[in-house]
CSV table of C-alpha atoms in Angstrom, one decimal:
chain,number,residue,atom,x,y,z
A,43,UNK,CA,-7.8,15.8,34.0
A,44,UNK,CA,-10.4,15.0,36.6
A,45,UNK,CA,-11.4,11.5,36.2
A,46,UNK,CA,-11.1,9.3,39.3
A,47,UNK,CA,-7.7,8.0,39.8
A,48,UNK,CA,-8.5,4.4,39.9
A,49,UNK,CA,-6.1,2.2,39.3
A,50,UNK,CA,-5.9,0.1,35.7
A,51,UNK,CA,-4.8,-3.6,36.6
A,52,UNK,CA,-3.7,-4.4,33.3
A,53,UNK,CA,-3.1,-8.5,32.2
A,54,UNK,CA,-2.2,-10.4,29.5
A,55,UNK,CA,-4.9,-12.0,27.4
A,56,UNK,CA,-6.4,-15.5,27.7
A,57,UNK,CA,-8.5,-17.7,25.3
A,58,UNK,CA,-11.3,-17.8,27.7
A,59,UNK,CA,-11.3,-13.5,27.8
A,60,UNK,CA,-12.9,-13.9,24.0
A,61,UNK,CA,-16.3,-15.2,25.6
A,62,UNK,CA,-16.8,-11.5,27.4
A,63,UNK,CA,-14.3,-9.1,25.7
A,64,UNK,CA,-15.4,-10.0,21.9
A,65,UNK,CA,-18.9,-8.9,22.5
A,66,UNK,CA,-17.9,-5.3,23.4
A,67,UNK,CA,-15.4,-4.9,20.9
A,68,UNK,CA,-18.3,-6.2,18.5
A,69,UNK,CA,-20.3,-3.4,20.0
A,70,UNK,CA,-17.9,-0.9,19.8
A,71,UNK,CA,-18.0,-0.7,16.3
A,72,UNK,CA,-14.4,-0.7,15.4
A,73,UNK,CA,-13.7,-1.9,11.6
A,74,UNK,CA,-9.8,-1.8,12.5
A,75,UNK,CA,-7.8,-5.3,13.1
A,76,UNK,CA,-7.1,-4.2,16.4
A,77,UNK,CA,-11.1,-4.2,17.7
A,78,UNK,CA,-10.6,-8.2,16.9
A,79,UNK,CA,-10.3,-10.5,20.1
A,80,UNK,CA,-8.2,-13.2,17.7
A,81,UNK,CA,-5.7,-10.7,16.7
A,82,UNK,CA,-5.4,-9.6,19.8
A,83,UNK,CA,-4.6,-13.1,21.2
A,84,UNK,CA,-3.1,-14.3,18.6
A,85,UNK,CA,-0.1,-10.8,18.9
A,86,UNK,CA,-0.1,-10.6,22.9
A,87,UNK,CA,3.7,-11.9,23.6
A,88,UNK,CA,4.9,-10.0,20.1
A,89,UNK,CA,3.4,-6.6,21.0
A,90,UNK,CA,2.9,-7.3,25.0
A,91,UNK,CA,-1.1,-6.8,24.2
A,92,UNK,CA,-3.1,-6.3,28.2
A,93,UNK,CA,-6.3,-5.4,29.1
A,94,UNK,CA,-8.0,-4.4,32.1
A,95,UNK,CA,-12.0,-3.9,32.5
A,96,UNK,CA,-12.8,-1.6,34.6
A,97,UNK,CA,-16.8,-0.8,35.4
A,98,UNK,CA,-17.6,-2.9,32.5
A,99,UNK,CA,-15.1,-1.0,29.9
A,100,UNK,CA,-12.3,-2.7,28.1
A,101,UNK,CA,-9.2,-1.2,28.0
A,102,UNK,CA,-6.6,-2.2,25.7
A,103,UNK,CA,-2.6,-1.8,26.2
A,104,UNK,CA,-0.2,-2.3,23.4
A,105,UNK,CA,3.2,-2.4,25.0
A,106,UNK,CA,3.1,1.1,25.7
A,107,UNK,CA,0.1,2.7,23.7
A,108,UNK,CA,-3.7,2.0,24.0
A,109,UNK,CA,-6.5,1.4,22.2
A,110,UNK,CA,-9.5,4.1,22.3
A,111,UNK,CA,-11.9,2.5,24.9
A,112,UNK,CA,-14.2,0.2,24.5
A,113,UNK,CA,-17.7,0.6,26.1
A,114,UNK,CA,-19.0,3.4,28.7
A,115,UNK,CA,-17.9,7.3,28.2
A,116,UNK,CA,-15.4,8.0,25.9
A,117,UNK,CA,-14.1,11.0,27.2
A,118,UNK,CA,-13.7,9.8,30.3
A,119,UNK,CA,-11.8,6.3,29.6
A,120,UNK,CA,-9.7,8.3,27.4
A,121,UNK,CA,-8.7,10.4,30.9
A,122,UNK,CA,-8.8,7.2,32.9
A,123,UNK,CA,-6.1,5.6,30.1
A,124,UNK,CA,-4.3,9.5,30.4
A,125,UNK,CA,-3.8,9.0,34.1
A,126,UNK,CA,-2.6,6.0,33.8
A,127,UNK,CA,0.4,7.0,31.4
A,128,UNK,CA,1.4,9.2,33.6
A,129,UNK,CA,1.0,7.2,36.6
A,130,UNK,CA,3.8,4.8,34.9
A,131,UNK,CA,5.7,8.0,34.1
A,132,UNK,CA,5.4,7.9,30.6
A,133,UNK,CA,3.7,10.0,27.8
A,134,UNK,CA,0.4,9.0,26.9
A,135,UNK,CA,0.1,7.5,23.3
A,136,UNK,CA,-3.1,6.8,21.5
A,137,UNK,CA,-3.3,4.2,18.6
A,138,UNK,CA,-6.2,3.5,16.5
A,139,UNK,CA,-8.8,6.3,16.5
A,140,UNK,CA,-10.2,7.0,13.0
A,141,UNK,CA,-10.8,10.9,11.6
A,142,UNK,CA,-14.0,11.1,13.7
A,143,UNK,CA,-12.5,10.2,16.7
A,144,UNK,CA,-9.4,11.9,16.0
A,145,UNK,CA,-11.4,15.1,15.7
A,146,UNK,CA,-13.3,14.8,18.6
A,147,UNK,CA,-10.6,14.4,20.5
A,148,UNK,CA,-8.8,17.6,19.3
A,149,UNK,CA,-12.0,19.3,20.8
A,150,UNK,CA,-11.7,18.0,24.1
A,151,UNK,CA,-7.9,19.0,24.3
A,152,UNK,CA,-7.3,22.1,21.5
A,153,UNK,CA,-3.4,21.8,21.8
A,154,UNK,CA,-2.9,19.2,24.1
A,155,UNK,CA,-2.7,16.4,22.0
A,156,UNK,CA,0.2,16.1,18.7
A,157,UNK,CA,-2.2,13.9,16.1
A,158,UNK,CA,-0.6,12.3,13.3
A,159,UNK,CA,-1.9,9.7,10.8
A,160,UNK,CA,0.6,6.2,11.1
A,161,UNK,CA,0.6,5.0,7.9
A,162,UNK,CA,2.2,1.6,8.9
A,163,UNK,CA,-0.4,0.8,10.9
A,164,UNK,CA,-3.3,1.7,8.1
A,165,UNK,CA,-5.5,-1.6,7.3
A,166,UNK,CA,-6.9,-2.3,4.0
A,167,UNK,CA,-10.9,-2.4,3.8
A,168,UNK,CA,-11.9,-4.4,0.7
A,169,UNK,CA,-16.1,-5.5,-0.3
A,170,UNK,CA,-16.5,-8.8,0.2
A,171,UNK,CA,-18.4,-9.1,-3.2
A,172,UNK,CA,-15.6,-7.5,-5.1
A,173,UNK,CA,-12.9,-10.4,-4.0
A,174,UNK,CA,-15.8,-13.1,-4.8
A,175,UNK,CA,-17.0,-11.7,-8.4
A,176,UNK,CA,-13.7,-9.5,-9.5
A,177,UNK,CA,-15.9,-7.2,-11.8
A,178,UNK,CA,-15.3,-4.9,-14.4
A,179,UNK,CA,-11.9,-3.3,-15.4
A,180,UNK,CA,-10.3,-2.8,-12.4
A,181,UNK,CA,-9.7,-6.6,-11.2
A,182,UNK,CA,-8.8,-7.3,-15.1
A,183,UNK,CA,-5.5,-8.0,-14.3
A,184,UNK,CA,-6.2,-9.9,-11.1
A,185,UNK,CA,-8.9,-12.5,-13.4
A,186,UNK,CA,-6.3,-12.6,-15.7
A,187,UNK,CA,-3.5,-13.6,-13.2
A,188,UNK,CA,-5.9,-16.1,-12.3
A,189,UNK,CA,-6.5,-17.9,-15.2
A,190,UNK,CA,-3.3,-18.2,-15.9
A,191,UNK,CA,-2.9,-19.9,-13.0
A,192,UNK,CA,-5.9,-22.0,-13.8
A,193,UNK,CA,-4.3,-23.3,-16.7
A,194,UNK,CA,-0.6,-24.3,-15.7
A,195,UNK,CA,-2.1,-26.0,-12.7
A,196,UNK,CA,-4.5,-28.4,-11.3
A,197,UNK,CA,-5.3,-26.8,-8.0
A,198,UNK,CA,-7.7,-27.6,-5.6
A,199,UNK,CA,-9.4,-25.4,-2.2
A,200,UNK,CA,-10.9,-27.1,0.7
A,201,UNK,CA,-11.9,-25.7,3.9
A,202,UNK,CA,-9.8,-25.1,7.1
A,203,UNK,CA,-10.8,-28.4,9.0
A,204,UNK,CA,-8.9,-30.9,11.9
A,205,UNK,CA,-7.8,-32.8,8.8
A,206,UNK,CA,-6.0,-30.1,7.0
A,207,UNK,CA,-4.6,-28.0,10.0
A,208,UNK,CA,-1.4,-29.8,10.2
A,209,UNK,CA,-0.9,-29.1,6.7
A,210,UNK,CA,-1.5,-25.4,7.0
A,211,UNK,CA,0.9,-25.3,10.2
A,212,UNK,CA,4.0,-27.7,8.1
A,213,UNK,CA,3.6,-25.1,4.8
A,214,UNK,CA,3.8,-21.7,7.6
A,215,UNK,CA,7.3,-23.6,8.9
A,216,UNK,CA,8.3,-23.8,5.0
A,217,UNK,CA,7.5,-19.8,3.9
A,218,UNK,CA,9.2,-19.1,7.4
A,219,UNK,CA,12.5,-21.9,6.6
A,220,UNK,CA,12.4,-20.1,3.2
A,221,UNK,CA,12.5,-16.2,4.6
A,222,UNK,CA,15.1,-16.3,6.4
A,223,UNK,CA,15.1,-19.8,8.4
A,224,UNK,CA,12.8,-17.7,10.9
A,225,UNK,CA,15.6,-15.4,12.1
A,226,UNK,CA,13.4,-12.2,11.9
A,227,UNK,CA,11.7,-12.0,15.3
A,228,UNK,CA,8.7,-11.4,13.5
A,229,UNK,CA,8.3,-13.9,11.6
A,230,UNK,CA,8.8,-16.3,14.5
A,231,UNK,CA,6.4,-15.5,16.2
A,232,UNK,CA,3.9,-15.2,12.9
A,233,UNK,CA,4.8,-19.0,12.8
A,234,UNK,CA,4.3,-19.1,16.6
A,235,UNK,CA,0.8,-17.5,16.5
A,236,UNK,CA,-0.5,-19.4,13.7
A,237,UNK,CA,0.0,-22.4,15.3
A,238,UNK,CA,-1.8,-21.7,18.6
A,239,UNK,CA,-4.8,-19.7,17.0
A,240,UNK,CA,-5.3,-22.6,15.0
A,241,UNK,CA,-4.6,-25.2,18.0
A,242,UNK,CA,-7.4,-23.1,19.1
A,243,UNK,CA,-9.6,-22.5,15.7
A,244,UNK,CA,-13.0,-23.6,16.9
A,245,UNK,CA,-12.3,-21.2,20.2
A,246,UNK,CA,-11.6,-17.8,18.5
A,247,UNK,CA,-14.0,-18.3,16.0
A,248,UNK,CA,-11.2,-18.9,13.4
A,249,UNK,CA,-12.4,-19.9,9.1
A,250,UNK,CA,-10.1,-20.0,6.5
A,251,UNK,CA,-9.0,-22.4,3.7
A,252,UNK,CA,-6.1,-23.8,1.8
A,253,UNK,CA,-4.8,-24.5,-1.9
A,254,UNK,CA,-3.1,-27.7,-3.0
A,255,UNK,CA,-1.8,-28.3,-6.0
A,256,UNK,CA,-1.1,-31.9,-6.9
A,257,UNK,CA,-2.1,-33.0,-3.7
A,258,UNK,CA,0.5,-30.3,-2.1
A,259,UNK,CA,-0.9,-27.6,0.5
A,260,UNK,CA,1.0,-24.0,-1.0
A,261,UNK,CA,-1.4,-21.7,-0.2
A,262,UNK,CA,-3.7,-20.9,3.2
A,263,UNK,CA,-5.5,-18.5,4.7
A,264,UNK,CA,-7.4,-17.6,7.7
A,265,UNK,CA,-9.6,-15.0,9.8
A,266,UNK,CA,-12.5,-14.0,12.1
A,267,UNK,CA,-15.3,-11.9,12.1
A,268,UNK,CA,-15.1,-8.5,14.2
A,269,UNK,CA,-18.4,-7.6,13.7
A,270,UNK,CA,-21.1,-8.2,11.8
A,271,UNK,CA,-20.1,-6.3,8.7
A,272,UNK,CA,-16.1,-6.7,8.9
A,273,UNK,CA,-14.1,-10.1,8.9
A,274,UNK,CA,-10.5,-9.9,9.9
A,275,UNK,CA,-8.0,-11.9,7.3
A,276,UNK,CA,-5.3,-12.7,10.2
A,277,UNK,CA,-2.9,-14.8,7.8
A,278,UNK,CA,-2.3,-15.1,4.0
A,279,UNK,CA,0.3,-17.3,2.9
């Protein structure tokens, strides 16, 4: 590897990082969750998320894997990211490249690099028009599911708004009382990160609604867009 060997300072995230960093990952055109600034944010302390810009790229750490590059020569930030691994003394580890990507990179480095799919980590990538409309045979099931619903209850949806949040936050303590009582480290700090992203709604861009039935919140959800053709569903509950 030739790149220069300038050093990554890598930190954790702040609210006010969305204002310059969610730009370039909107450029970057990444459709995965992890090319959104509020997921990002909202995971740093579970998954020890850092970044570090470096002559206007963002670089992205995961506790110890990193995000493809975002901005400037990919080749090269992939080598600057390389160096840095082993500069900590650790293998490198890339997460998040797509086939293209993937491909691309075996060219650079024909046998250098192991490339695996991680099927844990695979996001789902629905139309937007298909979850509004439900059409045709293959949501049959789903309409049917919800008119059965429909009928046993009256139900309500309203907005995500300062009137409703505390609502949303109370019924996230309840699923988390009733899996466990919040043992699972997890789900802690799910319940953790819900509560500041939507302390901070307005900041990271956050939408998202809720379902009451007889008055009673029992269903929310939320997200933010990553681009202009992908939104991000951070929470369903």
């Amino acid at each position: 590897l030739t790149t220069s060997q300038t050093t990554l300072e890598f930190r954790e995230l702040k609210q006010e990082d969305r204002q310059w960093a969610a730009p370039l990952l909107e450029r970057s055109g990444g459709n995965g969750c992890e090319y959104s600034f509020t997921t990002l944010f909202m995971w740093r302390k579970f998954y020890h998320n850092r970044i570090a810009l470096q002559d206007g790229v963002l670089y992205i750490c995961s506790g110890e894997s990193y995000l493809p590059p975002v901005g400037g020569d990919m080749r090269e930030g992939i080598e600057r990211l390389w160096n840095h691994a082993r500069g900590e003394g650790r293998p490198f580890v890339l997460y998040g490249a797509d086939a293209a990507l993937a491909a691309q990179i075996e060219q650079w480095y024909p046998g250098k690099l192991s490339i695996e799919p991680s099927p844990g980590d695979f996001d789902y990538l629905y139309n937007s028009g298909d979850l509004a409309e439900l059409p045709g045979k293959k949501y049959h099931s789903k309409r049917n599911h919800i008119a059965a619903f429909s009928r046993a209850y009256a139900w309500t949806y309203e907005p995500l708004d300062d009137g409703n949040t505390e609502d949303v936050i109370e019924l996230s303590r309840e699923w988390c009382r009733q899996k466990g009582n919040c043992e699972d480290r997890g789900l802690k700090s799910e319940r953790c990160a819900i509560r500041e992203a939507l302390g901070l709604r307005r900041e990271l861009g956050i939408v998202g609604g809720l379902i009451r039935v007889d008055g009673k919140a029992i269903a929310f959800t939320f997200g933010s867009p990553i681009n202009r053709e992908t939104f991000d569903v951070h929470v369903e509950k």
